[in-house]
Structures are given as structure tokens and as C-alpha cells.
Amino acid sequence: MQLGYNEIMIVSKYFKGIKDFINLEIGVKRFQGNMERFHFNPIPLNRYSRKLFPNIETFHIYNKKDEVFKDGRIFKYVIWYKVSYSKYLEEKEEMNECKNIEYTKEDRKKYGNTIPIEVTLLGINCFYRCNDIQSIEIPTNVSKIGNSCFEDCSSLQTINIPTSISKIGNECFYECPSLTSINIPTSVIAIGDGCFLQCESLTSINIPSSITSFGYGCFKYCSSLTTINIPINVSKIGKGCFEGCKSLTSINIPTSITEIGKGCFNKCSSLTTINIEDVKYISEERIFMNEPVLISIEIPKNLKTINGKSIEKKDINEFIIPSTITEIGYECFRECSLLKSINIPTSVSKIGDWCFYECTSLTTINIPTSVIEIGDGCFKWCYSLTTINIPTSVSKIGKHCFYGCSSLRTINIPSSITLFGKGCFYHCGCQEGLKKNETIPEYCFEESFYED
């Protein structure tokens, strides 16, 4: 198939710069005069390139800093960069065309709360603290809702988001206390940070499958939100996303999720069930904090390290560690005061520092032969722990490891252990029996201050 004059004009409309047009005419003789056939400029022009497009009648202004020519042969201007609605009306009087019309806060104050049909995007703070609107209709030409657009609209109850919208900006509906429900169309691909932050009356929200991520604090302090569906295309839940959603009782996290941000479920006081299947990364900071009724959680099967700060201070009485875990991290189960027992799989080689610190209900624990190191303060103040079996694979017991385990009556010390940390058996229930073991240094039974 051979390209003709019409076809090459269509193709050349997508050229990036003047060199592409020049090279076409130099390289292919039969396409000489291609630029002369254009009645509009397909690219921004300067004084030199303007001469190469002699027959332009409609001049397109792509960027605000583009050079504009008014040489008598141009009858109309098409503006592609963003202009306010007020500017659009001025250009309209001159018979010019604007492609991206923003309804700004100043426009709204001047022309009212009804959004004109010509508008293509709603600007930052456009309806900020507009407390007299209860509902609003967004025209189908609008493709984007700007940051904080409806922030603190205290009376806003319902809003129609058309299928033309592709993005909802940061804090768009922040502090809209009367908003009860919202339907997001499948055209939307991004919901900004804090988008529904403190929408206290929001009970339900429909999230389309087009959404791929939830931003930081997206539903933070939506205290009436009882349920939410997370589409299978979502890969990331931002930090603090559901923080303070105290009415949220359960949530299903699909296999598409690869990252959960810190504090994601902080203060979700009614959350009793959470299903996590294949999360690859849990933030180094806490995901759960101060949720006293969270009973059980299963760690993702493909997670390689459990980072303790994600579950610190939980009233968890059951914890299932999958066989893919290779290390239980620093402070992982610290102060899990209801945890009574736990099974460590044979894939684990290291139990980190302060891992079970102050797990005051922990009575038994199984340490597999795969473990080679038990960290500092690992079982410190686990005063309900009665028995523990240390396998021959372990070569080191960290400082303060069993410090204050006053109920510990049975513990075996294999000959494989060559390093004992200071105070590791201080105030331990089996202290007197262990003192008979000559391989254990005296400093293991002495009170000491912990030093890194």
C-alpha cells in the first residue's frame, strides 16, 4: 500500500517538530509541498517555521508561551492550553475557540453555582466552603475535578459524577459531613489523596474496577462507612487510607494488592475480619494500631518478612504464619497481650529482637530446627511462658532474651549455643537449675541495663 497526499497529511499531523516535516519533503520528492497544504498549524511555530506553512487560516495555540501570529491571513485562533471560563467568554466574543476551559473559584463567584456546559475541568477550591449547595450536577464535558474542589461543602448531600470524569483530585470532598453516598463511574482511574477525608455521613461508596490505587488518607475518618468493595485492579492502598473508619466491620483485600501503607486501618475499632491474600509488601510502619477487637489475621502467603511495627500492641489471640516466612522481624508481636500460643514454621531462620516482648499471655511456643538465632529481648517479660524447647540449630541467645520469664520452669540449652547475651535468664523461673550448667556464663543471671 502506497501513501497518498491525504494519507501523509493525516500522518504528519502527529509529527513532533518542524524537522520531521522538513525531512519528509527532502526525503520523498512526491510529498514536497506537504506543509503548503495545511490550513492550520499542527505544531507550534516560530518566525522561521511560520514561513513554511504559508496557507494557514486557523492558528492553533498549544502552549501559553507559544508565539502567536496576526499577519492578516489568519481568521481564527484555537487555544489548547487551560483558560478560565471568564477568559473563554472573551475569546468567544472574538470568534476564537478554547479546548480546555476551567471553572475557577473566581468564575463560580461571578457566574454562580451552576456549572456551564462548556467547562471541561473544575478548578482547585472551585466550590470550597460553598455551604448553600445540597446537590450539584456536573456537565458531561468535564473530565477532571480539581484538588479541594468541594472541600468543606457542609450541606452537600448528593453529587452526580458523569462518565466523562477520569480523575478526582486530592481532598476533593474533604469535610463534606452531609454526603451520604456517591457513585463513581468506570471512567475514573484515579482518586486523589484524602479525597473523602472526614466525610462523616458517608455510609457506602461504589468503587469501579477502573481504579488502580487508593491515595493517602482516601477514606480517613469516614466514621459511618460500614462496607467498601476494593476492585481487583487496585494494587496499592495508601497510608492511613481507612484510618478512623470506626463503623467498618470487615474488608476483603483482593489478590491484586501489592502494597498496604502505614496506619491503613488505624483506629478501625469495629474491624473484626480482614482477608489479605497475596500482599507483597506491608509498610514498615504500623498498619493496625489500637484496634482492640481485631481477633485474627492471616499474613499474606508470599510475604517474606513480617515487620513487627505493622501489628504492634494488638489484642490478637491467633496468628497464622505461612510457610514462606523466613524471618520474624523486630518487635513483630510486641505487647500482643492476648496471644497465648504460636507456631513458627520451619522456613523461619531468625526470630528478631524484642519479637515477643511482653506477650504476657503466651504460655507455649514451638521453635523449629531452622532457627539459628533468637534476638535480644525476644521473650522478655513473657511471664506466662512455662516451657520452651530450643533446637540444636540455635547458636545464639540474645541479651535479655528470657528476662523476667518468671513462670518458665522447663528449658533445654543445647550444646550448639556458643553465645549468651547479658541478663538473658535474669529473674527466670528456671534460673536455679540453669546455674548448674557450667557452659552458661554467670552474667546471664545478673540484672543488667540493656544497651544496644
Tab-separated table of C-alpha atoms in Angstrom:
chain	number	residue	atom	x	y	z
A	1	MET	CA	0.000	0.000	0.000
A	2	GLN	CA	1.328	3.433	-1.012
A	3	LEU	CA	0.534	6.565	0.979
A	4	GLY	CA	-1.093	9.394	-0.936
A	5	TYR	CA	-1.172	13.127	-0.278
A	6	ASN	CA	-4.214	12.926	2.008
A	7	GLU	CA	-2.812	10.000	3.979
A	8	ILE	CA	0.576	11.657	4.520
A	9	MET	CA	-1.151	14.829	5.750
A	10	ILE	CA	-3.005	12.773	8.336
A	11	VAL	CA	0.217	11.051	9.410
A	12	SER	CA	2.227	14.287	9.551
A	13	LYS	CA	-0.318	15.856	11.912
A	14	TYR	CA	1.320	13.732	14.602
A	15	PHE	CA	4.881	14.879	13.885
A	16	LYS	CA	6.697	16.270	16.925
A	17	GLY	CA	8.505	19.192	15.337
A	18	ILE	CA	9.421	21.132	12.217
A	19	LYS	CA	12.408	18.865	11.438
A	20	ASP	CA	10.056	15.949	10.814
A	21	PHE	CA	8.139	17.978	8.217
A	22	ILE	CA	11.325	19.153	6.524
A	23	ASN	CA	12.841	15.644	6.437
A	24	LEU	CA	9.660	14.259	4.861
A	25	GLU	CA	9.773	16.706	1.961
A	26	ILE	CA	13.527	16.318	1.477
A	27	GLY	CA	13.415	12.526	1.657
A	28	VAL	CA	10.352	11.889	-0.523
A	29	LYS	CA	10.061	14.176	-3.511
A	30	ARG	CA	6.414	13.406	-4.226
A	31	PHE	CA	5.500	14.773	-0.794
A	32	GLN	CA	7.098	18.139	-1.446
A	33	GLY	CA	4.608	20.895	-0.694
A	34	ASN	CA	3.013	18.925	2.158
A	35	MET	CA	3.295	21.890	4.545
A	36	GLU	CA	1.660	24.181	1.996
A	37	ARG	CA	-1.459	22.002	2.054
A	38	PHE	CA	-2.130	22.702	5.731
A	39	HIS	CA	-4.728	25.345	6.596
A	40	PHE	CA	-3.823	25.097	10.299
A	41	ASN	CA	-0.540	24.652	12.148
A	42	PRO	CA	-0.190	21.096	13.503
A	43	ILE	CA	2.781	22.170	15.674
A	44	PRO	CA	3.818	25.371	17.490
A	45	LEU	CA	5.562	27.794	15.116
A	46	ASN	CA	8.253	30.439	15.255
A	47	ARG	CA	9.139	33.104	12.694
A	48	TYR	CA	11.145	30.659	10.599
A	49	SER	CA	8.664	27.760	10.607
A	50	ARG	CA	5.729	30.117	10.053
A	51	LYS	CA	7.040	30.743	6.531
A	52	LEU	CA	6.901	27.006	5.777
A	53	PHE	CA	3.129	26.954	6.448
A	54	PRO	CA	2.033	29.844	4.181
A	55	ASN	CA	-1.640	28.890	3.838
A	56	ILE	CA	-2.712	28.800	7.494
A	57	GLU	CA	-6.167	30.245	8.174
A	58	THR	CA	-6.765	28.783	11.645
A	59	PHE	CA	-3.907	29.211	14.122
A	60	HIS	CA	-3.622	26.702	16.990
A	61	ILE	CA	-2.024	27.955	20.199
A	62	TYR	CA	-0.848	24.850	22.040
A	63	ASN	CA	1.048	26.426	24.936
A	64	LYS	CA	0.690	29.715	26.742
A	65	LYS	CA	4.188	30.797	25.670
A	66	ASP	CA	3.738	29.925	22.006
A	67	GLU	CA	4.464	32.702	19.533
A	68	VAL	CA	1.179	33.999	18.088
A	69	PHE	CA	0.998	35.408	14.561
A	70	LYS	CA	-1.506	38.011	13.411
A	71	ASP	CA	-0.489	38.568	9.820
A	72	GLY	CA	-3.860	39.105	8.174
A	73	ARG	CA	-4.212	35.631	6.694
A	74	ILE	CA	-5.365	34.056	9.980
A	75	PHE	CA	-9.078	34.280	10.668
A	76	LYS	CA	-9.447	32.157	13.815
A	77	TYR	CA	-7.454	31.049	16.848
A	78	VAL	CA	-7.826	27.736	18.695
A	79	ILE	CA	-6.429	27.784	22.242
A	80	TRP	CA	-5.391	24.396	23.663
A	81	TYR	CA	-3.881	25.431	26.966
A	82	LYS	CA	-6.067	25.818	30.050
A	83	VAL	CA	-8.072	29.044	30.310
A	84	SER	CA	-10.627	30.241	32.835
A	85	TYR	CA	-14.300	30.408	31.958
A	86	SER	CA	-14.052	34.217	32.008
A	87	LYS	CA	-11.195	34.121	29.503
A	88	TYR	CA	-13.170	31.708	27.333
A	89	LEU	CA	-16.069	34.179	27.129
A	90	GLU	CA	-13.660	36.884	25.995
A	91	GLU	CA	-12.203	34.637	23.284
A	92	LYS	CA	-15.680	33.604	22.225
A	93	GLU	CA	-16.514	37.243	21.528
A	94	GLU	CA	-13.553	37.267	19.126
A	95	MET	CA	-14.889	34.090	17.439
A	96	ASN	CA	-11.983	32.054	18.803
A	97	GLU	CA	-12.189	28.546	20.235
A	98	CYS	CA	-10.956	27.198	23.597
A	99	LYS	CA	-10.416	23.476	24.157
A	100	ASN	CA	-9.667	23.366	27.900
A	101	ILE	CA	-11.972	25.571	29.944
A	102	GLU	CA	-11.538	25.657	33.700
A	103	TYR	CA	-14.313	26.790	36.025
A	104	THR	CA	-12.329	28.567	38.722
A	105	LYS	CA	-13.343	29.738	42.172
A	106	GLU	CA	-13.472	33.293	40.814
A	107	ASP	CA	-15.694	32.150	37.935
A	108	ARG	CA	-18.066	30.437	40.324
A	109	LYS	CA	-18.384	33.565	42.476
A	110	LYS	CA	-19.070	35.627	39.359
A	111	TYR	CA	-21.343	33.302	37.361
A	112	GLY	CA	-22.932	31.124	40.056
A	113	ASN	CA	-23.050	27.523	41.253
A	114	THR	CA	-24.441	26.081	38.028
A	115	ILE	CA	-21.519	24.744	36.017
A	116	PRO	CA	-21.689	25.899	32.352
A	117	ILE	CA	-21.810	23.093	29.785
A	118	GLU	CA	-18.667	24.380	28.016
A	119	VAL	CA	-16.493	23.715	31.079
A	120	THR	CA	-14.028	20.810	30.786
A	121	LEU	CA	-12.472	20.868	34.246
A	122	LEU	CA	-13.319	22.141	37.710
A	123	GLY	CA	-10.514	24.139	39.283
A	124	ILE	CA	-8.837	23.972	42.672
A	125	ASN	CA	-11.140	25.122	45.515
A	126	CYS	CA	-13.870	25.888	42.984
A	127	PHE	CA	-16.749	25.229	45.417
A	128	TYR	CA	-14.667	25.490	48.599
A	129	ARG	CA	-16.920	26.205	51.601
A	130	CYS	CA	-19.921	26.697	49.360
A	131	ASN	CA	-22.344	25.840	52.143
A	132	ASP	CA	-25.568	26.638	50.294
A	133	ILE	CA	-25.457	23.730	47.820
A	134	GLN	CA	-27.149	20.425	48.659
A	135	SER	CA	-26.657	18.780	45.275
A	136	ILE	CA	-24.780	19.530	42.106
A	137	GLU	CA	-24.848	18.377	38.511
A	138	ILE	CA	-21.549	18.138	36.662
A	139	PRO	CA	-21.786	18.556	32.865
A	140	THR	CA	-20.634	15.684	30.665
A	141	ASN	CA	-17.824	17.768	29.144
A	142	VAL	CA	-15.948	17.854	32.459
A	143	SER	CA	-13.052	15.367	32.565
A	144	LYS	CA	-11.320	16.334	35.802
A	145	ILE	CA	-12.326	17.556	39.258
A	146	GLY	CA	-9.516	19.594	40.825
A	147	ASN	CA	-7.998	19.401	44.304
A	148	SER	CA	-10.256	20.514	47.179
A	149	CYS	CA	-12.983	21.325	44.668
A	150	PHE	CA	-15.878	20.622	47.060
A	151	GLU	CA	-13.930	20.834	50.304
A	152	ASP	CA	-15.991	21.780	53.357
A	153	CYS	CA	-19.311	21.962	51.482
A	154	SER	CA	-21.241	21.301	54.668
A	155	SER	CA	-24.692	20.896	53.054
A	156	LEU	CA	-23.696	18.800	50.034
A	157	GLN	CA	-25.681	15.548	50.151
A	158	THR	CA	-25.597	14.157	46.616
A	159	ILE	CA	-23.472	14.660	43.545
A	160	ASN	CA	-23.607	13.204	40.079
A	161	ILE	CA	-20.234	12.315	38.605
A	162	PRO	CA	-20.564	11.798	34.841
A	163	THR	CA	-18.715	9.160	32.829
A	164	SER	CA	-16.544	11.880	31.300
A	165	ILE	CA	-14.587	12.246	34.560
A	166	SER	CA	-11.207	10.474	34.600
A	167	LYS	CA	-9.662	11.908	37.758
A	168	ILE	CA	-10.909	13.154	41.125
A	169	GLY	CA	-8.344	15.425	42.795
A	170	ASN	CA	-6.794	15.422	46.258
A	171	GLU	CA	-9.147	16.273	49.153
A	172	CYS	CA	-11.910	16.836	46.631
A	173	PHE	CA	-14.735	16.072	49.094
A	174	TYR	CA	-12.746	16.682	52.273
A	175	GLU	CA	-15.065	17.532	55.189
A	176	CYS	CA	-18.367	17.140	53.387
A	177	PRO	CA	-20.232	15.977	56.512
A	178	SER	CA	-23.654	15.662	54.825
A	179	LEU	CA	-22.529	13.496	51.901
A	180	THR	CA	-24.146	10.084	52.417
A	181	SER	CA	-23.337	8.149	49.257
A	182	ILE	CA	-21.560	8.566	45.959
A	183	ASN	CA	-21.329	6.610	42.755
A	184	ILE	CA	-18.025	6.721	40.917
A	185	PRO	CA	-18.244	5.821	37.211
A	186	THR	CA	-15.914	3.395	35.445
A	187	SER	CA	-14.260	6.270	33.593
A	188	VAL	CA	-12.449	7.346	36.773
A	189	ILE	CA	-8.953	5.871	37.011
A	190	ALA	CA	-7.565	7.841	39.966
A	191	ILE	CA	-8.908	9.011	43.334
A	192	GLY	CA	-6.645	11.591	44.979
A	193	ASP	CA	-5.171	11.683	48.476
A	194	GLY	CA	-7.692	12.496	51.203
A	195	CYS	CA	-10.465	12.554	48.625
A	196	PHE	CA	-13.239	11.609	51.073
A	197	LEU	CA	-11.401	12.551	54.255
A	198	GLN	CA	-13.830	13.176	57.149
A	199	CYS	CA	-16.993	12.527	55.153
A	200	GLU	CA	-18.643	11.510	58.398
A	201	SER	CA	-22.065	10.614	56.936
A	202	LEU	CA	-20.750	8.544	54.035
A	203	THR	CA	-22.128	5.043	54.547
A	204	SER	CA	-21.399	3.438	51.197
A	205	ILE	CA	-19.417	4.090	48.071
A	206	ASN	CA	-19.214	2.256	44.799
A	207	ILE	CA	-15.647	1.856	43.569
A	208	PRO	CA	-15.414	0.885	39.881
A	209	SER	CA	-12.963	-1.669	38.512
A	210	SER	CA	-11.108	1.110	36.680
A	211	ILE	CA	-9.496	2.340	39.921
A	212	THR	CA	-5.924	1.084	40.404
A	213	SER	CA	-4.953	2.727	43.697
A	214	PHE	CA	-6.319	4.453	46.805
A	215	GLY	CA	-4.369	7.530	47.832
A	216	TYR	CA	-3.123	8.636	51.229
A	217	GLY	CA	-5.988	9.041	53.723
A	218	CYS	CA	-8.543	8.497	50.977
A	219	PHE	CA	-11.354	7.409	53.338
A	220	LYS	CA	-9.765	8.589	56.571
A	221	TYR	CA	-12.286	9.259	59.349
A	222	CYS	CA	-15.291	8.220	57.271
A	223	SER	CA	-16.788	7.161	60.568
A	224	SER	CA	-20.125	5.924	59.145
A	225	LEU	CA	-18.629	3.797	56.377
A	226	THR	CA	-19.711	0.225	57.058
A	227	THR	CA	-18.530	-1.566	53.950
A	228	ILE	CA	-16.429	-0.969	50.874
A	229	ASN	CA	-15.541	-3.010	47.847
A	230	ILE	CA	-11.951	-2.960	46.681
A	231	PRO	CA	-11.799	-3.799	42.959
A	232	ILE	CA	-9.407	-6.472	41.730
A	233	ASN	CA	-7.405	-3.922	39.727
A	234	VAL	CA	-6.294	-1.973	42.803
A	235	SER	CA	-2.601	-2.588	43.504
A	236	LYS	CA	-1.919	-0.125	46.311
A	237	ILE	CA	-3.747	1.130	49.393
A	238	GLY	CA	-2.149	4.358	50.619
A	239	LYS	CA	-1.112	5.113	54.179
A	240	GLY	CA	-3.932	5.993	56.563
A	241	CYS	CA	-6.459	5.089	53.886
A	242	PHE	CA	-9.135	3.721	56.241
A	243	GLU	CA	-7.890	5.259	59.475
A	244	GLY	CA	-10.708	6.122	61.865
A	245	CYS	CA	-13.372	4.199	59.919
A	246	LYS	CA	-14.846	3.065	63.203
A	247	SER	CA	-18.002	1.544	61.651
A	248	LEU	CA	-16.084	-0.658	59.216
A	249	THR	CA	-16.568	-4.249	60.356
A	250	SER	CA	-14.935	-6.266	57.598
A	251	ILE	CA	-12.912	-5.774	54.468
A	252	ASN	CA	-11.740	-8.008	51.676
A	253	ILE	CA	-8.369	-7.242	50.142
A	254	PRO	CA	-8.028	-8.838	46.697
A	255	THR	CA	-5.025	-10.646	45.257
A	256	SER	CA	-4.113	-7.632	43.131
A	257	ILE	CA	-2.954	-5.637	46.176
A	258	THR	CA	0.840	-5.473	46.378
A	259	GLU	CA	1.255	-2.727	48.954
A	260	ILE	CA	-0.570	-1.577	52.091
A	261	GLY	CA	0.557	1.744	53.576
A	262	LYS	CA	1.284	2.527	57.202
A	263	GLY	CA	-1.625	3.234	59.536
A	264	CYS	CA	-4.020	1.940	56.910
A	265	PHE	CA	-6.518	0.515	59.429
A	266	ASN	CA	-5.540	2.612	62.428
A	267	LYS	CA	-8.463	3.188	64.847
A	268	CYS	CA	-10.856	0.900	62.955
A	269	SER	CA	-12.391	-0.073	66.277
A	270	SER	CA	-15.166	-2.283	64.802
A	271	LEU	CA	-12.967	-4.188	62.371
A	272	THR	CA	-13.140	-7.879	63.228
A	273	THR	CA	-12.426	-9.585	59.922
A	274	ILE	CA	-9.839	-8.847	57.297
A	275	ASN	CA	-8.851	-11.068	54.421
A	276	ILE	CA	-5.423	-10.499	52.915
A	277	GLU	CA	-4.360	-12.935	50.242
A	278	ASP	CA	-1.243	-12.039	48.263
A	279	VAL	CA	0.157	-8.766	49.559
A	280	LYS	CA	3.859	-8.464	48.667
A	281	TYR	CA	4.697	-5.518	50.885
A	282	ILE	CA	3.346	-4.218	54.161
A	283	SER	CA	4.603	-0.792	55.168
A	284	GLU	CA	7.439	-0.649	57.686
A	285	GLU	CA	5.201	1.399	59.935
A	286	ARG	CA	2.003	0.254	61.613
A	287	ILE	CA	-0.965	-0.833	59.572
A	288	PHE	CA	-3.023	-1.725	62.627
A	289	MET	CA	-2.914	0.326	65.799
A	290	ASN	CA	-5.336	0.492	68.713
A	291	GLU	CA	-7.941	-1.833	67.227
A	292	PRO	CA	-8.818	-3.725	70.416
A	293	VAL	CA	-11.271	-6.203	68.870
A	294	LEU	CA	-9.240	-7.420	65.898
A	295	ILE	CA	-9.249	-11.156	66.635
A	296	SER	CA	-7.468	-12.939	63.827
A	297	ILE	CA	-5.385	-12.057	60.814
A	298	GLU	CA	-3.644	-14.227	58.272
A	299	ILE	CA	-0.357	-12.996	56.845
A	300	PRO	CA	-0.094	-12.968	53.025
A	301	LYS	CA	1.321	-16.213	51.645
A	302	ASN	CA	4.042	-14.640	49.545
A	303	LEU	CA	5.323	-12.239	52.211
A	304	LYS	CA	8.985	-12.948	53.029
A	305	THR	CA	9.439	-10.920	56.200
A	306	ILE	CA	6.990	-9.980	58.906
A	307	ASN	CA	7.734	-6.441	60.021
A	308	GLY	CA	6.635	-6.103	63.593
A	309	LYS	CA	5.577	-2.481	63.616
A	310	SER	CA	2.664	-3.363	61.400
A	311	ILE	CA	0.975	-5.277	64.222
A	312	GLU	CA	2.409	-3.713	67.379
A	313	LYS	CA	0.258	-3.633	70.532
A	314	LYS	CA	-2.534	-5.726	69.125
A	315	ASP	CA	-5.013	-7.692	71.150
A	316	ILE	CA	-4.524	-10.636	68.820
A	317	ASN	CA	-5.070	-14.123	70.181
A	318	GLU	CA	-4.364	-16.038	66.986
A	319	PHE	CA	-1.767	-15.521	64.312
A	320	ILE	CA	-1.115	-17.785	61.338
A	321	ILE	CA	2.381	-17.540	59.893
A	322	PRO	CA	2.645	-19.086	56.415
A	323	SER	CA	5.487	-21.392	55.447
A	324	THR	CA	7.065	-18.793	53.150
A	325	ILE	CA	8.167	-16.527	56.012
A	326	THR	CA	11.947	-16.600	56.509
A	327	GLU	CA	12.320	-14.060	59.289
A	328	ILE	CA	10.138	-12.720	62.075
A	329	GLY	CA	11.171	-9.114	62.416
A	330	TYR	CA	11.945	-6.573	65.093
A	331	GLU	CA	9.130	-6.116	67.667
A	332	CYS	CA	6.841	-8.215	65.496
A	333	PHE	CA	4.456	-9.400	68.229
A	334	ARG	CA	5.497	-6.896	70.875
A	335	GLU	CA	2.812	-6.389	73.560
A	336	CYS	CA	0.293	-8.731	71.929
A	337	SER	CA	-1.123	-9.319	75.377
A	338	LEU	CA	-3.782	-11.896	74.360
A	339	LEU	CA	-1.505	-14.085	72.254
A	340	LYS	CA	-1.418	-17.475	74.000
A	341	SER	CA	0.441	-19.680	71.556
A	342	ILE	CA	2.025	-19.509	68.150
A	343	ASN	CA	3.507	-21.973	65.708
A	344	ILE	CA	6.643	-20.897	63.873
A	345	PRO	CA	7.086	-22.666	60.513
A	346	THR	CA	10.325	-24.412	59.534
A	347	SER	CA	11.061	-21.743	56.930
A	348	VAL	CA	11.989	-19.222	59.664
A	349	SER	CA	15.715	-18.879	60.384
A	350	LYS	CA	15.711	-15.843	62.664
A	351	ILE	CA	13.491	-14.501	65.426
A	352	GLY	CA	14.175	-10.770	65.661
A	353	ASP	CA	14.910	-8.548	68.655
A	354	TRP	CA	12.000	-7.900	71.048
A	355	CYS	CA	9.811	-10.105	68.875
A	356	PHE	CA	7.517	-11.396	71.651
A	357	TYR	CA	8.323	-8.742	74.236
A	358	GLU	CA	5.575	-8.520	76.904
A	359	CYS	CA	3.341	-11.150	75.311
A	360	THR	CA	2.010	-11.692	78.801
A	361	SER	CA	-0.471	-14.471	77.894
A	362	LEU	CA	1.980	-16.544	75.860
A	363	THR	CA	2.326	-19.974	77.500
A	364	THR	CA	3.907	-22.140	74.812
A	365	ILE	CA	5.850	-21.636	71.622
A	366	ASN	CA	7.397	-24.017	69.135
A	367	ILE	CA	10.829	-23.093	67.803
A	368	PRO	CA	11.715	-25.190	64.737
A	369	THR	CA	15.163	-26.563	63.891
A	370	SER	CA	15.512	-23.975	61.116
A	371	VAL	CA	16.039	-21.158	63.640
A	372	ILE	CA	19.699	-20.265	64.227
A	373	GLU	CA	19.342	-17.069	66.236
A	374	ILE	CA	16.981	-15.763	68.923
A	375	GLY	CA	17.257	-11.980	69.201
A	376	ASP	CA	17.683	-9.580	72.113
A	377	GLY	CA	14.712	-9.252	74.480
A	378	CYS	CA	12.827	-11.761	72.369
A	379	PHE	CA	10.716	-13.223	75.215
A	380	LYS	CA	11.351	-10.562	77.850
A	381	TRP	CA	8.542	-10.273	80.415
A	382	CYS	CA	6.619	-13.211	78.934
A	383	TYR	CA	5.768	-14.165	82.495
A	384	SER	CA	3.150	-16.785	81.499
A	385	LEU	CA	5.623	-18.787	79.418
A	386	THR	CA	6.072	-22.158	81.139
A	387	THR	CA	8.129	-24.264	78.762
A	388	ILE	CA	10.276	-23.821	75.685
A	389	ASN	CA	12.349	-26.144	73.567
A	390	ILE	CA	15.423	-24.660	71.922
A	391	PRO	CA	16.623	-26.768	68.970
A	392	THR	CA	20.265	-27.655	68.325
A	393	SER	CA	20.298	-25.343	65.298
A	394	VAL	CA	20.376	-22.274	67.579
A	395	SER	CA	23.850	-20.845	68.152
A	396	LYS	CA	22.994	-17.556	69.857
A	397	ILE	CA	20.604	-16.329	72.557
A	398	GLY	CA	20.400	-12.537	72.650
A	399	LYS	CA	20.637	-10.149	75.593
A	400	HIS	CA	17.606	-10.100	77.943
A	401	CYS	CA	16.094	-12.900	75.835
A	402	PHE	CA	14.163	-14.630	78.673
A	403	TYR	CA	14.470	-11.760	81.141
A	404	GLY	CA	11.559	-11.801	83.620
A	405	CYS	CA	10.023	-15.104	82.419
A	406	SER	CA	9.104	-15.948	85.995
A	407	SER	CA	6.857	-18.929	85.127
A	408	LEU	CA	9.395	-20.629	82.874
A	409	ARG	CA	10.125	-23.981	84.505
A	410	THR	CA	11.410	-26.066	81.604
A	411	ILE	CA	14.009	-25.028	79.056
A	412	ASN	CA	16.709	-27.048	77.340
A	413	ILE	CA	20.043	-25.490	76.444
A	414	PRO	CA	21.689	-27.400	73.577
A	415	SER	CA	25.483	-27.524	73.247
A	416	SER	CA	25.187	-25.686	69.927
A	417	ILE	CA	24.698	-22.380	71.755
A	418	THR	CA	28.021	-20.567	71.947
A	419	LEU	CA	26.857	-17.003	72.545
A	420	PHE	CA	24.769	-15.934	75.536
A	421	GLY	CA	23.637	-12.333	75.946
A	422	LYS	CA	23.788	-10.434	79.234
A	423	GLY	CA	20.825	-10.928	81.557
A	424	CYS	CA	19.247	-13.470	79.204
A	425	PHE	CA	17.983	-15.618	82.134
A	426	TYR	CA	17.618	-12.939	84.830
A	427	HIS	CA	14.557	-13.449	87.060
A	428	CYS	CA	13.705	-16.569	85.082
A	429	GLY	CA	11.682	-19.364	86.769
A	430	CYS	CA	14.292	-21.998	85.912
A	431	GLN	CA	17.222	-19.822	86.899
A	432	GLU	CA	18.478	-22.070	89.717
A	433	GLY	CA	18.505	-25.153	87.516
A	434	LEU	CA	20.291	-23.363	84.707
A	435	LYS	CA	23.036	-22.154	87.050
A	436	LYS	CA	24.181	-25.770	87.297
A	437	ASN	CA	25.003	-25.697	83.600
A	438	GLU	CA	28.677	-24.702	83.525
A	439	THR	CA	28.502	-23.625	79.880
A	440	ILE	CA	26.217	-20.729	80.794
A	441	PRO	CA	28.126	-17.618	81.985
A	442	GLU	CA	27.194	-16.030	85.321
A	443	TYR	CA	26.331	-12.708	83.687
A	444	CYS	CA	23.299	-14.421	82.133
A	445	PHE	CA	21.624	-14.468	85.573
A	446	GLU	CA	22.561	-10.962	86.632
A	447	GLU	CA	20.393	-7.883	86.357
A	448	SER	CA	21.688	-5.528	83.707
A	449	PHE	CA	20.592	-2.491	81.797
A	450	TYR	CA	20.031	-3.152	78.154
A	451	GLU	CA	22.491	-1.485	75.826
A	452	ASP	CA	22.482	-1.825	72.051
